[in-house]
Amino acid sequence: MEYINLLNRITAVDDDPFFLHFIEDKFQEIGLNNVNLFSDPNLGLESLIVSSEFNDLVLVDLQMPEIDGIAFLKLLGGAGYKGQVVVISGFESKVLQMAESIAKQRDLAILGQLTKPFSAVQLNGLVDRALSRIISAENPEFVASVENYDPDNFEINEVSLCPVIQPQINIDNESIVGYEILSRLKALDGTIIYPNQFISDFEENGRISEFNKVLFRTSLARMAKYPNINFSMNLSMRDLNSHRIVDEIDSLLREFGVQASRLTIEITETCLVENLLTAQEIATRLRLLGCSLAIDDYGTGYSTMKQLTEFPFKELKIDRQYISNCHTHEEHQIIIRSTVEMAKALGMKTVAEGVETKEELEFVKEAGIEIVQGYYYSKPYVWA
């Protein structure tokens, strides 16, 4: 298995010694031999919370006599465990799905679920997912420490900005219909700084508008070099409070000669709820410029169908928390299908975010989603 050496410590916690050896055997079948086994959940918990890294992996049984799996996950989350978590059980899928949801709410990096007994192929799929997360360094805890990053004094310019792009694919003919622009910063020592490290910092210290000015200028200047290709990018929550952003985008479109119709502005669902009237005004003004609008991370906030009808959206992006393992999650399937039906009724295209496997792709296609984005087709890459 490629990159398997990136995994650090692997742990399995299950009160059944026989099943612990079953887990050990399955790991050996996929080429992983050093697995820490704990039949006592208390000892397992002590071992896990001493120290942890994002490239650690733990499998936790939900039904244990001394401390059940939900209580175990609560304690693990409370201790700030950084590794990736797989829940296992012989219970029905609904219980596993609820445990997975609870683990996420405890800020645990939930990787997925396994029903007893599972196969080496199923385990291998989750390990592959873990390695993909590690390689992409999605979690800020795994990103190398940045010695030359101070959010108050970091110089934001075209040199320090290092945007990447990820293609969006038409699900029917597998053609590229556009790219999402994802922001990155580069420290003086060359270390890449990810949005989940700096966006909140810039929002708190008031530099988010400064950052967005550089991001939009850099992005539109590059868009001018790629005629007839569509791009999308996000607006910060803070910028939805200022009408000035509309005038700035309009000015940049004119300066670089970019058609507004080639630019999609993605607005997160939570922004709409917190700044409803101002967001309505800004959204409408952006549409009047000719830009398309997308509601991003749909399903993570509190939008209602009424609110969706009050905004001139052309596109709805379903958050990857619903796409991940959707082929096995009945509840996620219901949400996806109903969201697609609603979007079509409102005249909106649908985009599935975070598609990583063939099974996920097959389900979202069957559900009627038109565009997909995710590792199955391509990881984000540097926009040269």
Coordinates of C-alpha atoms in Angstrom, one line a residue:
M1 CA 0.0 0.0 0.0
E2 CA 1.5 3.3 -1.1
Y3 CA 2.4 5.8 1.7
I4 CA 1.6 3.2 4.4
N5 CA 4.6 4.4 6.3
L6 CA 2.8 7.7 7.0
L7 CA 0.6 5.9 9.6
N8 CA 2.0 6.3 13.1
R9 CA 0.4 4.4 16.0
I10 CA -2.5 2.0 15.3
T11 CA -4.7 1.0 18.3
A12 CA -7.7 -1.3 18.7
V13 CA -9.9 -1.2 21.8
D14 CA -12.4 -4.1 22.2
D15 CA -13.3 -6.1 25.3
D16 CA -13.4 -9.3 23.3
P17 CA -9.9 -10.8 23.1
F18 CA -10.9 -13.1 20.2
F19 CA -12.1 -10.1 18.1
L20 CA -9.0 -8.2 19.0
H21 CA -7.0 -10.9 17.3
F22 CA -9.4 -10.9 14.4
I23 CA -8.7 -7.1 14.0
E24 CA -4.9 -7.8 14.2
D25 CA -5.2 -10.5 11.5
K26 CA -7.1 -8.1 9.2
F27 CA -4.4 -5.4 9.6
Q28 CA -1.8 -8.0 8.8
E29 CA -3.6 -9.0 5.6
I30 CA -3.2 -5.4 4.4
G31 CA 0.4 -5.2 5.4
L32 CA 0.2 -3.6 8.8
N33 CA 1.7 -5.6 11.6
N34 CA 2.2 -3.3 14.6
V35 CA -1.2 -2.9 16.2
N36 CA -1.6 -2.0 19.9
L37 CA -4.5 -4.2 21.3
F38 CA -6.5 -3.3 24.5
S39 CA -9.2 -5.5 25.9
D40 CA -9.4 -3.1 28.9
P41 CA -10.9 0.2 27.6
N42 CA -9.6 2.2 30.6
L43 CA -6.0 1.1 29.8
G44 CA -6.6 1.8 26.1
L45 CA -7.9 5.3 27.0
E46 CA -4.8 6.0 29.2
S47 CA -2.5 5.0 26.4
L48 CA -4.3 7.1 23.7
I49 CA -4.5 10.3 25.7
V50 CA -0.8 10.4 26.8
S51 CA 0.1 11.7 23.3
S52 CA -1.5 11.6 19.9
E53 CA -0.9 12.8 16.3
F54 CA -3.2 13.2 13.3
N55 CA -1.6 10.2 11.7
D56 CA -2.6 7.9 14.6
L57 CA -5.5 5.5 14.1
V58 CA -7.8 3.9 16.6
L59 CA -10.6 1.4 16.2
V60 CA -13.2 1.5 19.1
D61 CA -15.9 -1.1 19.8
L62 CA -19.2 0.4 20.9
Q63 CA -20.4 -2.3 23.2
M64 CA -18.0 -2.8 26.1
P65 CA -19.1 -3.7 29.7
E66 CA -16.9 -1.4 31.8
I67 CA -17.3 1.7 29.6
D68 CA -19.4 1.7 26.5
G69 CA -18.1 3.1 23.2
I70 CA -20.1 6.4 23.4
A71 CA -18.6 7.2 26.9
F72 CA -15.2 6.2 25.6
L73 CA -15.5 8.6 22.6
K74 CA -16.7 11.4 25.0
L75 CA -13.6 10.9 27.1
L76 CA -11.3 10.6 24.1
G77 CA -12.7 13.9 22.6
G78 CA -12.5 15.6 26.0
A79 CA -8.8 14.7 26.2
G80 CA -8.2 16.3 22.8
Y81 CA -7.2 13.1 20.9
K82 CA -5.8 14.1 17.6
G83 CA -5.8 10.8 15.8
Q84 CA -8.4 9.3 13.4
V85 CA -11.2 7.2 14.7
V86 CA -13.1 4.2 13.4
V87 CA -16.1 2.9 15.3
I88 CA -16.9 -0.8 15.2
S89 CA -20.0 -2.8 16.4
G90 CA -22.3 -5.7 15.7
F91 CA -25.3 -3.4 16.1
E92 CA -27.4 -2.2 13.2
S93 CA -26.1 0.6 11.0
K94 CA -28.3 3.3 12.6
V95 CA -26.4 2.9 15.9
L96 CA -23.0 3.1 14.1
Q97 CA -24.1 6.2 12.2
M98 CA -25.2 7.9 15.4
A99 CA -21.9 7.0 17.1
E100 CA -20.1 8.4 14.1
S101 CA -22.1 11.6 14.4
I102 CA -21.5 11.9 18.1
A103 CA -17.8 11.5 17.6
K104 CA -17.7 14.3 15.0
Q105 CA -19.5 16.6 17.5
R106 CA -16.8 15.7 20.1
D107 CA -14.3 17.2 17.6
L108 CA -12.8 13.7 16.9
A109 CA -11.4 13.1 13.4
I110 CA -13.9 10.3 12.6
L111 CA -12.8 8.2 9.7
G112 CA -15.7 5.9 9.3
Q113 CA -17.4 2.7 10.7
L114 CA -17.1 -1.0 10.4
T115 CA -19.8 -3.6 11.1
K116 CA -18.6 -6.8 12.8
P117 CA -17.3 -8.9 11.2
F118 CA -15.6 -6.8 8.5
S119 CA -13.4 -7.8 5.7
A120 CA -9.8 -6.8 4.9
V121 CA -11.1 -5.0 1.8
Q122 CA -13.4 -2.8 4.0
L123 CA -10.5 -2.1 6.4
N124 CA -8.2 -1.3 3.6
G125 CA -10.7 1.2 2.3
L126 CA -10.7 3.1 5.6
V127 CA -6.9 3.0 5.8
D128 CA -6.7 4.4 2.3
R129 CA -9.0 7.2 3.4
A130 CA -6.8 7.9 6.4
L131 CA -3.7 8.1 4.2
S132 CA -5.4 10.5 1.8
R133 CA -6.2 12.8 4.8
I134 CA -2.7 12.6 6.0
I135 CA -1.1 13.3 2.6
S136 CA -3.4 16.3 2.0
A137 CA -2.8 17.6 5.6
E138 CA -6.5 18.5 5.8
N139 CA -6.2 18.7 9.5
P140 CA -4.2 21.7 10.8
E141 CA -2.8 19.6 13.6
F142 CA -0.8 17.6 11.0
V143 CA 0.5 20.6 9.2
A144 CA 4.2 21.4 10.0
S145 CA 4.7 24.1 12.6
V146 CA 5.0 27.5 11.1
E147 CA 7.7 29.5 12.8
N148 CA 7.4 32.6 10.5
Y149 CA 3.6 33.0 10.7
D150 CA 2.2 35.8 12.9
P151 CA -1.3 36.7 11.8
D152 CA -0.9 40.3 13.0
N153 CA 2.3 40.9 11.1
F154 CA 2.3 38.4 8.2
E155 CA 2.8 40.1 4.9
I156 CA -0.2 39.4 2.7
N157 CA 0.8 39.8 -1.0
E158 CA 1.0 38.0 -4.3
V159 CA 4.2 36.3 -3.3
S160 CA 2.9 34.9 0.0
L161 CA -0.4 33.9 -1.5
C162 CA -0.3 30.4 -3.0
P163 CA -3.7 29.5 -4.4
V164 CA -4.6 26.0 -5.5
I165 CA -7.4 24.8 -7.7
Q166 CA -9.6 21.7 -7.8
P167 CA -11.6 20.7 -10.9
Q168 CA -15.4 20.3 -10.9
I169 CA -16.6 17.5 -13.1
N170 CA -19.8 17.0 -15.1
I171 CA -21.0 13.6 -13.7
D172 CA -22.5 12.5 -17.0
N173 CA -19.6 13.0 -19.5
E174 CA -16.8 13.4 -16.9
S175 CA -15.7 16.7 -18.5
I176 CA -14.2 19.6 -16.5
V177 CA -16.8 22.4 -16.1
G178 CA -14.8 24.6 -13.9
Y179 CA -12.4 25.0 -11.0
E180 CA -12.7 26.0 -7.4
I181 CA -10.0 28.4 -6.2
L182 CA -8.7 27.4 -2.7
S183 CA -6.5 29.7 -0.8
R184 CA -3.1 28.9 0.8
L185 CA -0.4 31.0 2.2
K186 CA 3.4 30.4 2.1
A187 CA 5.6 31.3 5.0
L188 CA 9.1 32.6 4.6
D189 CA 10.5 29.2 5.2
G190 CA 8.3 27.7 2.5
T191 CA 5.8 26.0 4.8
I192 CA 2.3 26.0 3.4
I193 CA -0.3 27.5 5.7
Y194 CA -3.9 26.2 5.3
P195 CA -7.2 28.2 5.5
N196 CA -8.2 26.5 8.7
Q197 CA -5.0 28.0 10.2
F198 CA -5.3 31.6 9.0
I199 CA -8.9 32.5 8.0
S200 CA -10.2 32.7 11.6
D201 CA -7.1 34.7 12.6
F202 CA -7.6 37.2 9.9
E203 CA -11.3 37.5 10.8
E204 CA -10.5 38.2 14.4
N205 CA -7.7 40.7 13.8
G206 CA -9.6 42.6 11.1
R207 CA -7.3 41.6 8.2
I208 CA -9.7 39.4 6.3
S209 CA -10.7 42.2 3.9
E210 CA -7.0 42.9 3.2
F211 CA -6.5 39.2 2.5
N212 CA -9.6 39.0 0.2
K213 CA -8.4 42.0 -1.8
V214 CA -5.1 40.2 -2.6
L215 CA -6.9 36.8 -3.2
F216 CA -9.4 38.3 -5.7
R217 CA -6.8 40.4 -7.5
T218 CA -4.5 37.5 -7.9
S219 CA -7.2 35.1 -8.9
L220 CA -8.9 37.4 -11.5
A221 CA -5.5 38.3 -13.0
R222 CA -4.9 34.6 -13.5
M223 CA -8.4 34.0 -14.8
A224 CA -7.7 36.5 -17.5
K225 CA -5.0 34.1 -18.9
Y226 CA -7.5 31.3 -19.1
P227 CA -10.4 32.5 -21.3
N228 CA -13.6 30.5 -21.5
I229 CA -12.8 28.6 -18.2
N230 CA -15.1 29.1 -15.2
F231 CA -13.8 29.5 -11.6
S232 CA -15.4 29.7 -8.2
M233 CA -14.2 31.2 -4.9
N234 CA -15.5 31.9 -1.4
L235 CA -16.4 35.1 0.3
S236 CA -15.6 35.5 4.0
M237 CA -18.4 35.9 6.5
R238 CA -17.0 39.3 7.5
D239 CA -17.1 40.6 4.0
L240 CA -20.8 39.8 3.8
N241 CA -21.2 42.8 6.1
S242 CA -19.7 45.2 3.7
H243 CA -21.1 46.4 0.3
R244 CA -17.6 47.5 -0.6
I245 CA -16.7 44.0 -1.7
V246 CA -19.2 44.2 -4.6
D247 CA -17.6 47.4 -5.9
E248 CA -14.1 45.9 -5.5
I249 CA -15.1 42.8 -7.5
D250 CA -16.7 44.9 -10.2
S251 CA -13.6 47.0 -10.5
L252 CA -11.3 44.0 -10.8
L253 CA -13.5 42.3 -13.4
R254 CA -13.2 45.5 -15.5
E255 CA -9.5 45.9 -14.9
F256 CA -8.6 42.4 -16.1
G257 CA -11.3 42.1 -18.7
V258 CA -12.9 39.0 -17.1
Q259 CA -16.5 38.2 -17.9
A260 CA -18.5 38.2 -14.7
S261 CA -20.4 35.1 -15.9
R262 CA -17.2 33.1 -15.5
L263 CA -17.0 33.8 -11.8
T264 CA -19.1 32.0 -9.2
I265 CA -19.1 33.4 -5.6
E266 CA -19.7 30.7 -3.0
I267 CA -21.4 31.8 0.2
T268 CA -21.5 29.6 3.2
E269 CA -24.9 28.6 4.7
T270 CA -24.1 30.0 8.2
C271 CA -23.3 33.4 6.7
L272 CA -26.8 33.7 5.4
V273 CA -28.4 33.1 8.7
E274 CA -26.2 35.5 10.7
N275 CA -26.3 38.4 8.2
L276 CA -29.6 37.7 6.4
L277 CA -30.6 41.2 5.1
T278 CA -27.1 42.4 4.3
A279 CA -26.3 39.0 2.6
Q280 CA -29.4 39.3 0.5
E281 CA -28.4 42.8 -0.7
I282 CA -24.8 41.7 -1.5
A283 CA -25.9 38.5 -3.2
T284 CA -28.4 40.4 -5.4
R285 CA -25.8 43.0 -6.3
L286 CA -23.3 40.3 -7.3
R287 CA -25.9 38.6 -9.5
L288 CA -26.6 42.0 -11.1
L289 CA -22.9 42.2 -12.0
G290 CA -23.4 38.9 -13.8
C291 CA -21.6 36.6 -11.3
S292 CA -23.2 33.2 -10.4
L293 CA -23.9 32.5 -6.8
A294 CA -23.6 29.2 -5.0
I295 CA -24.6 28.2 -1.5
D296 CA -21.6 26.4 -0.1
D297 CA -21.4 23.6 2.5
Y298 CA -25.2 23.1 2.4
G299 CA -26.4 21.1 5.3
T300 CA -24.0 22.5 7.9
G301 CA -26.0 25.6 8.8
Y302 CA -29.7 26.4 9.4
S303 CA -31.1 27.5 6.1
T304 CA -34.7 26.9 5.3
M305 CA -36.3 26.5 1.9
K306 CA -37.9 29.9 2.4
Q307 CA -34.4 31.5 2.9
L308 CA -33.1 29.7 -0.2
T309 CA -35.9 31.2 -2.3
E310 CA -35.0 34.7 -1.1
F311 CA -31.5 34.5 -2.6
P312 CA -30.6 34.4 -6.3
F313 CA -28.6 31.2 -6.1
K314 CA -27.8 29.2 -9.2
E315 CA -25.9 26.4 -7.5
L316 CA -26.1 24.3 -4.3
K317 CA -23.1 22.5 -3.0
I318 CA -23.9 19.6 -0.7
D319 CA -21.3 19.4 2.2
R320 CA -19.0 16.4 2.2
Q321 CA -20.2 15.2 5.6
Y322 CA -23.2 13.9 3.8
I323 CA -21.3 12.6 0.7
S324 CA -18.7 10.6 2.8
N325 CA -19.8 7.0 2.8
C326 CA -23.2 8.0 1.4
H327 CA -23.6 4.6 -0.3
T328 CA -23.9 3.0 3.2
H329 CA -25.7 5.8 5.1
E330 CA -29.5 5.5 4.6
E331 CA -30.1 8.8 6.4
H332 CA -27.5 10.6 4.2
Q333 CA -29.1 9.1 1.1
I334 CA -32.5 10.5 2.1
I335 CA -31.0 14.0 2.8
I336 CA -29.1 14.0 -0.5
R337 CA -32.1 12.9 -2.6
S338 CA -34.4 15.5 -0.9
T339 CA -31.8 18.2 -1.4
V340 CA -31.4 17.4 -5.1
E341 CA -35.2 17.4 -5.5
M342 CA -35.5 20.8 -3.8
A343 CA -32.6 22.3 -5.7
K344 CA -34.1 21.2 -9.1
A345 CA -37.5 22.6 -8.1
L346 CA -35.7 26.0 -7.4
G347 CA -33.8 25.8 -10.7
M348 CA -30.4 25.3 -9.1
K349 CA -27.6 23.0 -10.1
T350 CA -26.2 20.6 -7.5
V351 CA -22.6 19.9 -6.6
A352 CA -21.4 17.0 -4.5
E353 CA -18.3 18.0 -2.4
G354 CA -15.7 15.6 -1.2
V355 CA -16.4 12.6 -3.5
E356 CA -13.6 10.2 -2.8
T357 CA -14.7 6.7 -3.9
K358 CA -16.4 5.0 -6.8
E359 CA -19.2 3.9 -4.6
E360 CA -19.9 7.5 -3.5
L361 CA -19.8 8.6 -7.1
E362 CA -22.2 6.0 -8.2
F363 CA -24.7 7.0 -5.6
V364 CA -24.6 10.8 -6.2
K365 CA -25.0 10.1 -9.9
E366 CA -28.0 7.9 -9.2
A367 CA -29.4 10.6 -6.9
G368 CA -29.4 13.1 -9.8
I369 CA -26.4 15.3 -8.8
E370 CA -24.9 17.0 -11.8
I371 CA -21.4 18.1 -10.8
V372 CA -18.9 16.4 -8.5
Q373 CA -15.7 17.6 -6.8
G374 CA -13.2 15.6 -4.8
Y375 CA -10.2 13.3 -4.6
Y376 CA -11.9 10.6 -6.7
Y377 CA -11.0 12.8 -9.7
S378 CA -8.4 15.1 -8.4
K379 CA -6.8 16.6 -5.3
P380 CA -6.3 20.4 -5.3
Y381 CA -3.1 21.4 -7.1
V382 CA -1.0 24.5 -7.5
W383 CA -2.4 27.0 -9.9
A384 CA 0.6 27.8 -12.0

